[in-house]
PDB file of C-alpha atoms in Angstrom:
ATOM      1  CA  UNK A 108      -2.900   9.577  24.172  1.00  0.00           C
ATOM      2  CA  UNK A 109      -0.948   9.524  27.398  1.00  0.00           C
ATOM      3  CA  UNK A 110       2.103   7.305  27.177  1.00  0.00           C
ATOM      4  CA  UNK A 111       2.068   7.177  23.364  1.00  0.00           C
ATOM      5  CA  UNK A 112       4.719   9.050  21.430  1.00  0.00           C
ATOM      6  CA  UNK A 113       3.405  10.188  18.057  1.00  0.00           C
ATOM      7  CA  UNK A 114       5.364  12.585  15.869  1.00  0.00           C
ATOM      8  CA  UNK A 115       3.885  15.975  15.046  1.00  0.00           C
ATOM      9  CA  UNK A 116       1.162  18.147  16.517  1.00  0.00           C
ATOM     10  CA  UNK A 117      -2.529  17.435  15.821  1.00  0.00           C
ATOM     11  CA  UNK A 118      -4.445  19.617  13.381  1.00  0.00           C
ATOM     12  CA  UNK A 119      -7.861  19.344  11.758  1.00  0.00           C
ATOM     13  CA  UNK A 120      -8.132  19.777   7.980  1.00  0.00           C
ATOM     14  CA  UNK A 121     -11.538  20.299   6.282  1.00  0.00           C
ATOM     15  CA  UNK A 122     -12.545  17.817   3.574  1.00  0.00           C
ATOM     16  CA  UNK A 123     -14.478  18.369   0.316  1.00  0.00           C
ATOM     17  CA  UNK A 124     -17.281  16.137   1.642  1.00  0.00           C
ATOM     18  CA  UNK A 125     -17.842  18.512   4.555  1.00  0.00           C
ATOM     19  CA  UNK A 126     -16.056  16.733   7.400  1.00  0.00           C
ATOM     20  CA  UNK A 127     -12.637  17.148   8.968  1.00  0.00           C
ATOM     21  CA  UNK A 128      -9.584  14.902   9.142  1.00  0.00           C
ATOM     22  CA  UNK A 129      -7.275  14.922  12.149  1.00  0.00           C
ATOM     23  CA  UNK A 130      -3.642  14.678  11.072  1.00  0.00           C
ATOM     24  CA  UNK A 131      -0.188  14.839  12.598  1.00  0.00           C
ATOM     25  CA  UNK A 132       2.688  15.884  10.351  1.00  0.00           C
ATOM     26  CA  UNK A 133       6.387  15.632  11.113  1.00  0.00           C
ATOM     27  CA  UNK A 134       9.745  15.297   9.395  1.00  0.00           C
ATOM     28  CA  UNK A 135      11.262  16.563   6.154  1.00  0.00           C
ATOM     29  CA  UNK A 136      11.498  14.886   2.773  1.00  0.00           C
ATOM     30  CA  UNK A 137       9.171  13.010   0.418  1.00  0.00           C
ATOM     31  CA  UNK A 138       5.699  12.777   2.004  1.00  0.00           C
ATOM     32  CA  UNK A 139       4.191   9.513   3.247  1.00  0.00           C
ATOM     33  CA  UNK A 140       0.560   9.189   4.367  1.00  0.00           C
ATOM     34  CA  UNK A 141      -0.072   6.511   7.042  1.00  0.00           C
ATOM     35  CA  UNK A 142      -3.621   5.126   7.350  1.00  0.00           C
ATOM     36  CA  UNK A 143      -4.742   2.865  10.184  1.00  0.00           C
ATOM     37  CA  UNK A 144      -7.201  -0.024  10.299  1.00  0.00           C
ATOM     38  CA  UNK A 145     -10.296  -1.002  12.296  1.00  0.00           C
ATOM     39  CA  UNK A 146     -10.956  -0.521  15.171  1.00  0.00           C
ATOM     40  CA  UNK A 147      -7.935   1.677  15.707  1.00  0.00           C
ATOM     41  CA  UNK A 148      -6.765   5.226  15.084  1.00  0.00           C
ATOM     42  CA  UNK A 149      -3.508   6.741  13.867  1.00  0.00           C
ATOM     43  CA  UNK A 150      -2.070   5.722  17.263  1.00  0.00           C
ATOM     44  CA  UNK A 151      -1.513   2.252  15.749  1.00  0.00           C
ATOM     45  CA  UNK A 152       1.647   3.593  14.059  1.00  0.00           C
ATOM     46  CA  UNK A 153       3.334   4.558  17.334  1.00  0.00           C
ATOM     47  CA  UNK A 154       5.847   1.687  17.138  1.00  0.00           C
ATOM     48  CA  UNK A 155       6.653   2.234  13.450  1.00  0.00           C
ATOM     49  CA  UNK A 156       6.407   5.934  12.579  1.00  0.00           C
ATOM     50  CA  UNK A 157       9.367   7.285  14.611  1.00  0.00           C
ATOM     51  CA  UNK A 158      11.730   4.976  12.757  1.00  0.00           C
ATOM     52  CA  UNK A 159      10.533   6.220   9.365  1.00  0.00           C
ATOM     53  CA  UNK A 160      11.081   9.934   9.981  1.00  0.00           C
ATOM     54  CA  UNK A 161      14.655  10.098   8.687  1.00  0.00           C
ATOM     55  CA  UNK A 162      14.480  11.716   5.238  1.00  0.00           C
ATOM     56  CA  UNK A 163      10.683  11.701   5.020  1.00  0.00           C
ATOM     57  CA  UNK A 164       7.655  13.798   5.904  1.00  0.00           C
ATOM     58  CA  UNK A 165       5.110  11.615   7.685  1.00  0.00           C
ATOM     59  CA  UNK A 166       1.405  12.421   7.813  1.00  0.00           C
ATOM     60  CA  UNK A 167      -0.580  10.271  10.252  1.00  0.00           C
ATOM     61  CA  UNK A 168      -4.332  10.573   9.699  1.00  0.00           C
ATOM     62  CA  UNK A 169      -7.413   9.258  11.441  1.00  0.00           C
ATOM     63  CA  UNK A 170      -9.712   7.834   8.767  1.00  0.00           C
ATOM     64  CA  UNK A 171     -12.926   9.834   8.272  1.00  0.00           C
ATOM     65  CA  UNK A 172     -15.356   8.786  11.001  1.00  0.00           C
ATOM     66  CA  UNK A 173     -12.614   7.258  13.174  1.00  0.00           C
ATOM     67  CA  UNK A 174     -10.722   8.764  16.087  1.00  0.00           C
ATOM     68  CA  UNK A 175     -10.815  12.540  15.872  1.00  0.00           C
ATOM     69  CA  UNK A 176     -11.805  12.751  12.188  1.00  0.00           C
ATOM     70  CA  UNK A 177     -15.433  13.838  11.825  1.00  0.00           C
ATOM     71  CA  UNK A 178     -17.911  12.834   9.152  1.00  0.00           C
ATOM     72  CA  UNK A 179     -20.287  15.520   7.889  1.00  0.00           C
ATOM     73  CA  UNK A 180     -23.505  15.681   9.915  1.00  0.00           C
ATOM     74  CA  UNK A 181     -26.069  13.272   8.506  1.00  0.00           C
ATOM     75  CA  UNK A 182     -23.640  11.932   5.892  1.00  0.00           C
ATOM     76  CA  UNK A 183     -24.893   9.177   3.591  1.00  0.00           C
ATOM     77  CA  UNK A 184     -23.163   5.794   3.541  1.00  0.00           C
ATOM     78  CA  UNK A 185     -21.358   6.667   0.292  1.00  0.00           C
ATOM     79  CA  UNK A 186     -19.381   9.371   2.128  1.00  0.00           C
ATOM     80  CA  UNK A 187     -17.717   6.509   4.028  1.00  0.00           C
ATOM     81  CA  UNK A 188     -17.053   4.674   0.772  1.00  0.00           C
ATOM     82  CA  UNK A 189     -13.391   4.344  -0.068  1.00  0.00           C
ATOM     83  CA  UNK A 190     -13.800   6.419  -3.237  1.00  0.00           C
ATOM     84  CA  UNK A 191     -14.962   9.442  -1.239  1.00  0.00           C
ATOM     85  CA  UNK A 192     -12.542   8.761   1.614  1.00  0.00           C
ATOM     86  CA  UNK A 193      -9.691   8.606  -0.892  1.00  0.00           C
ATOM     87  CA  UNK A 194     -10.732  11.858  -2.575  1.00  0.00           C
ATOM     88  CA  UNK A 195     -11.047  13.563   0.807  1.00  0.00           C
ATOM     89  CA  UNK A 196      -7.587  12.413   1.889  1.00  0.00           C
ATOM     90  CA  UNK A 197      -5.983  13.421  -1.414  1.00  0.00           C
ATOM     91  CA  UNK A 198      -7.486  16.882  -0.832  1.00  0.00           C
ATOM     92  CA  UNK A 199      -6.183  16.899   2.749  1.00  0.00           C
ATOM     93  CA  UNK A 200      -2.676  16.068   1.541  1.00  0.00           C
ATOM     94  CA  UNK A 201      -2.883  18.825  -1.075  1.00  0.00           C
ATOM     95  CA  UNK A 202      -3.965  21.271   1.639  1.00  0.00           C
ATOM     96  CA  UNK A 203      -0.821  20.287   3.551  1.00  0.00           C
ATOM     97  CA  UNK A 204       1.262  21.016   0.448  1.00  0.00           C
ATOM     98  CA  UNK A 205       1.658  17.430  -0.800  1.00  0.00           C
ATOM     99  CA  UNK A 206       0.346  16.981  -4.349  1.00  0.00           C
ATOM    100  CA  UNK A 207       2.125  13.637  -4.742  1.00  0.00           C
ATOM    101  CA  UNK A 208       2.933  11.222  -1.948  1.00  0.00           C
ATOM    102  CA  UNK A 209       3.354   7.603  -0.908  1.00  0.00           C
ATOM    103  CA  UNK A 210       0.544   5.968   1.060  1.00  0.00           C
ATOM    104  CA  UNK A 211       0.716   3.079   3.527  1.00  0.00           C
ATOM    105  CA  UNK A 212      -2.490   1.505   4.787  1.00  0.00           C
ATOM    106  CA  UNK A 213      -3.427  -1.313   7.123  1.00  0.00           C
ATOM    107  CA  UNK A 214      -6.805  -3.084   7.033  1.00  0.00           C
ATOM    108  CA  UNK A 215      -9.529  -0.466   6.348  1.00  0.00           C
ATOM    109  CA  UNK A 216      -6.830   2.112   5.708  1.00  0.00           C
ATOM    110  CA  UNK A 217      -5.370  -0.164   3.043  1.00  0.00           C
ATOM    111  CA  UNK A 218      -8.772  -0.305   1.326  1.00  0.00           C
ATOM    112  CA  UNK A 219      -8.753   3.467   1.182  1.00  0.00           C
ATOM    113  CA  UNK A 220      -5.114   3.462   0.034  1.00  0.00           C
ATOM    114  CA  UNK A 221      -5.545   1.110  -2.935  1.00  0.00           C
ATOM    115  CA  UNK A 222      -8.686   2.981  -4.020  1.00  0.00           C
ATOM    116  CA  UNK A 223      -6.595   6.165  -3.879  1.00  0.00           C
ATOM    117  CA  UNK A 224      -3.975   4.572  -6.126  1.00  0.00           C
ATOM    118  CA  UNK A 225      -6.663   3.511  -8.625  1.00  0.00           C
ATOM    119  CA  UNK A 226      -8.595   6.781  -8.678  1.00  0.00           C
ATOM    120  CA  UNK A 227      -5.717   9.244  -8.235  1.00  0.00           C
ATOM    121  CA  UNK A 228      -2.644   7.731  -9.916  1.00  0.00           C
ATOM    122  CA  UNK A 229      -1.087  11.162 -10.344  1.00  0.00           C
ATOM    123  CA  UNK A 230      -1.131  11.720  -6.592  1.00  0.00           C
ATOM    124  CA  UNK A 231       0.177   8.332  -5.401  1.00  0.00           C
ATOM    125  CA  UNK A 232       3.885   7.723  -5.903  1.00  0.00           C
ATOM    126  CA  UNK A 233       3.949   4.404  -4.018  1.00  0.00           C
ATOM    127  CA  UNK A 234       1.483   2.119  -2.262  1.00  0.00           C
ATOM    128  CA  UNK A 235       1.943  -0.299   0.635  1.00  0.00           C
ATOM    129  CA  UNK A 236      -0.978  -2.448   1.823  1.00  0.00           C
ATOM    130  CA  UNK A 237      -0.820  -4.397   5.080  1.00  0.00           C
ATOM    131  CA  UNK A 238      -2.816  -7.591   5.694  1.00  0.00           C
ATOM    132  CA  UNK A 239      -5.679  -7.007   3.297  1.00  0.00           C
ATOM    133  CA  UNK A 240      -7.123  -8.196   0.001  1.00  0.00           C
ATOM    134  CA  UNK A 241      -9.347  -6.023  -2.196  1.00  0.00           C
ATOM    135  CA  UNK A 242     -12.908  -5.745  -0.896  1.00  0.00           C
ATOM    136  CA  UNK A 243     -14.566  -7.320  -3.939  1.00  0.00           C
ATOM    137  CA  UNK A 244     -12.235 -10.328  -3.716  1.00  0.00           C
ATOM    138  CA  UNK A 245     -12.998 -10.814  -0.024  1.00  0.00           C
ATOM    139  CA  UNK A 246     -16.754 -10.697  -0.472  1.00  0.00           C
ATOM    140  CA  UNK A 247     -16.702 -12.916  -3.560  1.00  0.00           C
ATOM    141  CA  UNK A 248     -14.937 -15.633  -1.538  1.00  0.00           C
ATOM    142  CA  UNK A 249     -16.761 -15.193   1.764  1.00  0.00           C
ATOM    143  CA  UNK A 250     -17.726 -18.559   3.238  1.00  0.00           C
ATOM    144  CA  UNK A 251     -18.827 -19.908   6.601  1.00  0.00           C
ATOM    145  CA  UNK A 252     -15.303 -19.723   8.015  1.00  0.00           C
ATOM    146  CA  UNK A 253     -14.950 -16.081   7.029  1.00  0.00           C
ATOM    147  CA  UNK A 254     -18.382 -15.252   8.438  1.00  0.00           C
ATOM    148  CA  UNK A 255     -17.449 -16.712  11.825  1.00  0.00           C
ATOM    149  CA  UNK A 256     -13.949 -15.279  11.971  1.00  0.00           C
ATOM    150  CA  UNK A 257     -14.845 -11.834  10.631  1.00  0.00           C
ATOM    151  CA  UNK A 258     -18.339 -11.541  12.080  1.00  0.00           C
ATOM    152  CA  UNK A 259     -17.894  -7.798  12.583  1.00  0.00           C
ATOM    153  CA  UNK A 260     -18.145  -7.262   8.803  1.00  0.00           C
ATOM    154  CA  UNK A 261     -21.738  -8.427   8.957  1.00  0.00           C
ATOM    155  CA  UNK A 262     -22.608  -6.980  12.355  1.00  0.00           C
ATOM    156  CA  UNK A 263     -21.343  -3.448  11.719  1.00  0.00           C
ATOM    157  CA  UNK A 264     -22.941  -3.288   8.287  1.00  0.00           C
ATOM    158  CA  UNK A 265     -26.462  -3.839   9.642  1.00  0.00           C
ATOM    159  CA  UNK A 266     -28.826  -0.897   9.074  1.00  0.00           C
ATOM    160  CA  UNK A 267     -28.672   2.043  11.453  1.00  0.00           C
ATOM    161  CA  UNK A 268     -29.061   2.178  14.263  1.00  0.00           C
ATOM    162  CA  UNK A 269     -29.162  -1.531  15.128  1.00  0.00           C
ATOM    163  CA  UNK A 270     -25.397  -1.969  14.768  1.00  0.00           C
ATOM    164  CA  UNK A 271     -24.654   1.162  16.769  1.00  0.00           C
ATOM    165  CA  UNK A 272     -26.875   0.020  19.639  1.00  0.00           C
ATOM    166  CA  UNK A 273     -25.329  -3.444  19.753  1.00  0.00           C
ATOM    167  CA  UNK A 274     -21.767  -2.107  19.733  1.00  0.00           C
ATOM    168  CA  UNK A 275     -22.590   0.489  22.394  1.00  0.00           C
ATOM    169  CA  UNK A 276     -23.840  -2.300  24.642  1.00  0.00           C
ATOM    170  CA  UNK A 277     -20.585  -4.304  24.455  1.00  0.00           C
ATOM    171  CA  UNK A 278     -17.830  -2.176  22.916  1.00  0.00           C
ATOM    172  CA  UNK A 279     -14.916  -4.073  24.464  1.00  0.00           C
ATOM    173  CA  UNK A 280     -16.293  -7.471  23.454  1.00  0.00           C
ATOM    174  CA  UNK A 281     -16.928  -6.400  19.856  1.00  0.00           C
ATOM    175  CA  UNK A 282     -14.322  -3.753  19.140  1.00  0.00           C
ATOM    176  CA  UNK A 283     -11.605  -4.784  21.569  1.00  0.00           C
ATOM    177  CA  UNK A 284     -11.670  -8.514  20.928  1.00  0.00           C
ATOM    178  CA  UNK A 285      -8.082  -9.825  20.954  1.00  0.00           C
ATOM    179  CA  UNK A 286      -6.412  -6.419  21.126  1.00  0.00           C
ATOM    180  CA  UNK A 287      -5.198  -6.629  24.724  1.00  0.00           C
ATOM    181  CA  UNK A 288      -2.880  -9.522  23.809  1.00  0.00           C
ATOM    182  CA  UNK A 289      -0.912  -7.507  21.236  1.00  0.00           C
ATOM    183  CA  UNK A 290      -1.499  -3.773  21.812  1.00  0.00           C
ATOM    184  CA  UNK A 291       0.396  -1.468  24.117  1.00  0.00           C
ATOM    185  CA  UNK A 292      -1.938  -0.661  27.046  1.00  0.00           C
ATOM    186  CA  UNK A 293      -1.692   3.071  26.337  1.00  0.00           C
ATOM    187  CA  UNK A 294      -2.610   2.496  22.689  1.00  0.00           C
ATOM    188  CA  UNK A 295      -5.544   0.319  23.683  1.00  0.00           C
ATOM    189  CA  UNK A 296      -6.701   3.040  26.062  1.00  0.00           C
ATOM    190  CA  UNK A 297      -6.572   5.557  23.204  1.00  0.00           C
ATOM    191  CA  UNK A 298      -8.676   3.283  20.995  1.00  0.00           C
ATOM    192  CA  UNK A 299     -11.195   2.692  23.796  1.00  0.00           C
ATOM    193  CA  UNK A 300     -11.451   6.423  24.400  1.00  0.00           C
ATOM    194  CA  UNK A 301     -12.487   6.853  20.770  1.00  0.00           C
ATOM    195  CA  UNK A 302     -15.009   3.975  20.946  1.00  0.00           C
ATOM    196  CA  UNK A 303     -16.704   5.698  23.873  1.00  0.00           C
ATOM    197  CA  UNK A 304     -18.008   8.396  21.516  1.00  0.00           C
ATOM    198  CA  UNK A 305     -21.238   7.500  19.654  1.00  0.00           C
ATOM    199  CA  UNK A 306     -20.150   9.387  16.540  1.00  0.00           C
ATOM    200  CA  UNK A 307     -17.065   7.177  16.244  1.00  0.00           C
ATOM    201  CA  UNK A 308     -19.085   3.969  16.581  1.00  0.00           C
ATOM    202  CA  UNK A 309     -21.401   5.326  13.897  1.00  0.00           C
ATOM    203  CA  UNK A 310     -18.436   6.171  11.680  1.00  0.00           C
ATOM    204  CA  UNK A 311     -17.095   2.625  11.968  1.00  0.00           C
ATOM    205  CA  UNK A 312     -20.501   1.204  11.097  1.00  0.00           C
ATOM    206  CA  UNK A 313     -20.820   3.511   8.101  1.00  0.00           C
ATOM    207  CA  UNK A 314     -17.408   2.328   6.909  1.00  0.00           C
ATOM    208  CA  UNK A 315     -18.514  -1.312   6.922  1.00  0.00           C
ATOM    209  CA  UNK A 316     -21.888  -0.491   5.381  1.00  0.00           C
ATOM    210  CA  UNK A 317     -20.030   1.224   2.577  1.00  0.00           C
ATOM    211  CA  UNK A 318     -17.957  -1.921   2.043  1.00  0.00           C
ATOM    212  CA  UNK A 319     -21.096  -3.756   0.971  1.00  0.00           C
ATOM    213  CA  UNK A 320     -23.030  -0.830  -0.508  1.00  0.00           C
ATOM    214  CA  UNK A 321     -20.451   0.895  -2.714  1.00  0.00           C
ATOM    215  CA  UNK A 322     -16.876  -0.365  -2.269  1.00  0.00           C
ATOM    216  CA  UNK A 323     -17.321  -3.852  -3.728  1.00  0.00           C
ATOM    217  CA  UNK A 324     -19.231  -2.435  -6.704  1.00  0.00           C
ATOM    218  CA  UNK A 325     -16.489   0.132  -7.341  1.00  0.00           C
ATOM    219  CA  UNK A 326     -13.904  -2.665  -7.294  1.00  0.00           C
ATOM    220  CA  UNK A 327     -15.891  -4.824  -9.693  1.00  0.00           C
ATOM    221  CA  UNK A 328     -16.332  -1.902 -12.067  1.00  0.00           C
ATOM    222  CA  UNK A 329     -12.533  -1.527 -12.194  1.00  0.00           C
ATOM    223  CA  UNK A 330     -11.653  -5.222 -12.381  1.00  0.00           C
ATOM    224  CA  UNK A 331      -9.827  -5.848 -15.639  1.00  0.00           C
ATOM    225  CA  UNK A 332     -10.251  -2.214 -16.679  1.00  0.00           C
ATOM    226  CA  UNK A 333      -7.788  -0.339 -14.458  1.00  0.00           C
ATOM    227  CA  UNK A 334      -4.700  -1.375 -12.552  1.00  0.00           C
ATOM    228  CA  UNK A 335      -2.420   0.284 -10.015  1.00  0.00           C
ATOM    229  CA  UNK A 336       0.666   1.712 -11.701  1.00  0.00           C
ATOM    230  CA  UNK A 337       2.474   2.878  -8.576  1.00  0.00           C
ATOM    231  CA  UNK A 338       5.142   0.597  -7.055  1.00  0.00           C
ATOM    232  CA  UNK A 339       3.245  -1.625  -4.628  1.00  0.00           C
ATOM    233  CA  UNK A 340       4.380  -3.472  -1.505  1.00  0.00           C
ATOM    234  CA  UNK A 341       2.153  -6.147   0.037  1.00  0.00           C
ATOM    235  CA  UNK A 342       2.765  -7.390   3.580  1.00  0.00           C
ATOM    236  CA  UNK A 343       0.611  -9.840   5.522  1.00  0.00           C
ATOM    237  CA  UNK A 344       0.683 -11.870   8.691  1.00  0.00           C
ATOM    238  CA  UNK A 345       1.600 -15.528   8.460  1.00  0.00           C
ATOM    239  CA  UNK A 346      -0.449 -16.207  11.594  1.00  0.00           C
ATOM    240  CA  UNK A 347      -3.389 -14.024  10.556  1.00  0.00           C
ATOM    241  CA  UNK A 348      -6.347 -14.625   8.233  1.00  0.00           C
ATOM    242  CA  UNK A 349      -4.266 -14.094   5.084  1.00  0.00           C
ATOM    243  CA  UNK A 350      -1.791 -16.699   6.262  1.00  0.00           C
ATOM    244  CA  UNK A 351      -4.347 -19.254   5.109  1.00  0.00           C
ATOM    245  CA  UNK A 352      -4.862 -17.610   1.711  1.00  0.00           C
ATOM    246  CA  UNK A 353      -3.291 -19.634  -1.111  1.00  0.00           C
ATOM    247  CA  UNK A 354      -1.749 -16.844  -3.198  1.00  0.00           C
ATOM    248  CA  UNK A 355      -1.813 -13.363  -1.695  1.00  0.00           C
ATOM    249  CA  UNK A 356       0.664 -11.856  -4.150  1.00  0.00           C
ATOM    250  CA  UNK A 357      -1.064 -13.436  -7.141  1.00  0.00           C
ATOM    251  CA  UNK A 358      -4.344 -11.898  -5.978  1.00  0.00           C
ATOM    252  CA  UNK A 359      -2.749  -8.480  -5.682  1.00  0.00           C
ATOM    253  CA  UNK A 360      -0.991  -8.700  -9.033  1.00  0.00           C
ATOM    254  CA  UNK A 361      -4.391  -8.723 -10.720  1.00  0.00           C
ATOM    255  CA  UNK A 362      -4.741  -5.175  -9.393  1.00  0.00           C
ATOM    256  CA  UNK A 363      -1.087  -4.125  -9.178  1.00  0.00           C
ATOM    257  CA  UNK A 364       0.910  -6.171 -11.710  1.00  0.00           C
ATOM    258  CA  UNK A 365       4.310  -5.195 -10.305  1.00  0.00           C
ATOM    259  CA  UNK A 366       3.430  -5.849  -6.656  1.00  0.00           C
ATOM    260  CA  UNK A 367       6.067  -7.432  -4.436  1.00  0.00           C
ATOM    261  CA  UNK A 368       5.842  -8.487  -0.808  1.00  0.00           C
ATOM    262  CA  UNK A 369       5.989 -11.250   1.753  1.00  0.00           C
ATOM    263  CA  UNK A 370       4.417 -12.718   4.861  1.00  0.00           C
ATOM    264  CA  UNK A 371       5.672 -11.605   8.276  1.00  0.00           C
ATOM    265  CA  UNK A 372       5.712 -13.667  11.453  1.00  0.00           C
ATOM    266  CA  UNK A 373       2.652 -11.992  12.942  1.00  0.00           C
ATOM    267  CA  UNK A 374      -1.110 -12.034  13.086  1.00  0.00           C
ATOM    268  CA  UNK A 375      -3.362  -9.375  11.586  1.00  0.00           C
ATOM    269  CA  UNK A 376      -2.075  -6.345  13.529  1.00  0.00           C
ATOM    270  CA  UNK A 377       1.308  -6.149  11.820  1.00  0.00           C
ATOM    271  CA  UNK A 378       2.401  -2.731  13.038  1.00  0.00           C
ATOM    272  CA  UNK A 379       1.724  -3.672  16.664  1.00  0.00           C
ATOM    273  CA  UNK A 380       2.857  -7.310  16.554  1.00  0.00           C
ATOM    274  CA  UNK A 381       5.934  -7.031  14.314  1.00  0.00           C
ATOM    275  CA  UNK A 382       6.878  -3.329  14.299  1.00  0.00           C
ATOM    276  CA  UNK A 383      10.581  -3.888  13.610  1.00  0.00           C
ATOM    277  CA  UNK A 384       9.883  -5.978  10.509  1.00  0.00           C
ATOM    278  CA  UNK A 385       7.213  -3.587   9.260  1.00  0.00           C
ATOM    279  CA  UNK A 386       9.485  -0.616   9.777  1.00  0.00           C
ATOM    280  CA  UNK A 387      12.381  -2.318   7.975  1.00  0.00           C
ATOM    281  CA  UNK A 388      10.217  -3.277   4.990  1.00  0.00           C
ATOM    282  CA  UNK A 389       8.727   0.191   4.706  1.00  0.00           C
ATOM    283  CA  UNK A 390      12.087   1.907   5.155  1.00  0.00           C
ATOM    284  CA  UNK A 391      13.519  -0.106   2.261  1.00  0.00           C
ATOM    285  CA  UNK A 392      10.484   0.601   0.066  1.00  0.00           C
ATOM    286  CA  UNK A 393       9.537   4.227   0.699  1.00  0.00           C
ATOM    287  CA  UNK A 394      11.337   7.191  -0.845  1.00  0.00           C
ATOM    288  CA  UNK A 395      13.700   9.328   1.221  1.00  0.00           C
ATOM    289  CA  UNK A 396      15.380  12.671   0.656  1.00  0.00           C
ATOM    290  CA  UNK A 397      18.691  11.020  -0.266  1.00  0.00           C
ATOM    291  CA  UNK A 398      17.085   8.728  -2.858  1.00  0.00           C
ATOM    292  CA  UNK A 399      15.076  11.634  -4.234  1.00  0.00           C
ATOM    293  CA  UNK A 400      18.238  13.694  -4.754  1.00  0.00           C
ATOM    294  CA  UNK A 401      20.154  10.826  -6.314  1.00  0.00           C
ATOM    295  CA  UNK A 402      17.417  10.212  -8.863  1.00  0.00           C
ATOM    296  CA  UNK A 403      17.042  13.918  -9.617  1.00  0.00           C
ATOM    297  CA  UNK A 404      20.765  14.277 -10.288  1.00  0.00           C
ATOM    298  CA  UNK A 405      20.842  11.137 -12.439  1.00  0.00           C
ATOM    299  CA  UNK A 406      17.736  11.741 -14.523  1.00  0.00           C
ATOM    300  CA  UNK A 407      16.694  15.334 -14.083  1.00  0.00           C
ATOM    301  CA  UNK A 408      13.304  14.049 -12.940  1.00  0.00           C
ATOM    302  CA  UNK A 409      11.712  14.159  -9.482  1.00  0.00           C
ATOM    303  CA  UNK A 410      12.579  11.179  -7.332  1.00  0.00           C
ATOM    304  CA  UNK A 411       9.933   8.538  -6.818  1.00  0.00           C
ATOM    305  CA  UNK A 412       9.407   5.424  -4.796  1.00  0.00           C
ATOM    306  CA  UNK A 413      11.223   3.424  -7.448  1.00  0.00           C
ATOM    307  CA  UNK A 414      14.396   4.758  -5.826  1.00  0.00           C
ATOM    308  CA  UNK A 415      14.461   1.843  -3.446  1.00  0.00           C
ATOM    309  CA  UNK A 416      16.398  -1.364  -3.147  1.00  0.00           C
ATOM    310  CA  UNK A 417      14.994  -2.970  -6.312  1.00  0.00           C
ATOM    311  CA  UNK A 418      17.325  -5.933  -5.958  1.00  0.00           C
ATOM    312  CA  UNK A 419      15.118  -7.253  -3.163  1.00  0.00           C
ATOM    313  CA  UNK A 420      12.198  -9.359  -4.286  1.00  0.00           C
ATOM    314  CA  UNK A 421       9.911  -9.767  -1.290  1.00  0.00           C
ATOM    315  CA  UNK A 422       8.471 -13.133  -2.157  1.00  0.00           C
ATOM    316  CA  UNK A 423       6.726 -15.192   0.535  1.00  0.00           C
TER     317      UNK A 423
END
């Protein structure tokens, strides 16, 4: 990670499924878990996280199977399903002393984050999802344009070890496609270092297999039956795939009725393309020590993520 400034020192926390999650923790105040997307690691937050430290405890985690987070040996595809990932990460946060926390996720990390909010509402005080729609919605609407633009969904989900062999043959062409134009060179080097390890390529493939094998079914089972009660912020890139979606907020309000949000002037990689805007939106949304104390004095109850600037309606 040479040249990349990430807050906190790395530590590995065991998970209930039998793997480990690499985390970095820094700051003081209400806890916030940051989850990255594909094909990245927690390094993707390097332009955003330092500006969120004031009044908060940040936990940056590599998703199970990505970066320095290890899946259990011989783990089934379901272990990479977002239900198990979410349970593992809730347990990791509890091990760090955080029984209730806000969670921010981009891309695959956002899929884990919204599943966490559905399955563990008592643990999630606030949810922010960056440039993503729920998995079941994506697959239900997949067409020829999606298949061409997001070909990696279908490639990485092929049975083992076909996908692993194909990615190993051309990792930069498949995993690094388009990243050099928007990523800091040191961040890109950190991602490429992770891709060079066969277990990480396998972990990525297992993640996408789980999207088809268990994640979409879990979403469909919850559709119309459960909704996200935590305050929810939705951000997406105007120049990315969701910029062509007709009603991103309407789609999310099926799952999180009180969701607010807006499009940013960026492509898919929001935290690397528009870090100042992402940081400003998250800073206004996420709880801080000062907001926590104000709410506690006013109500006698613990502060939550509702202690934010509610006057702002982040409509596109």
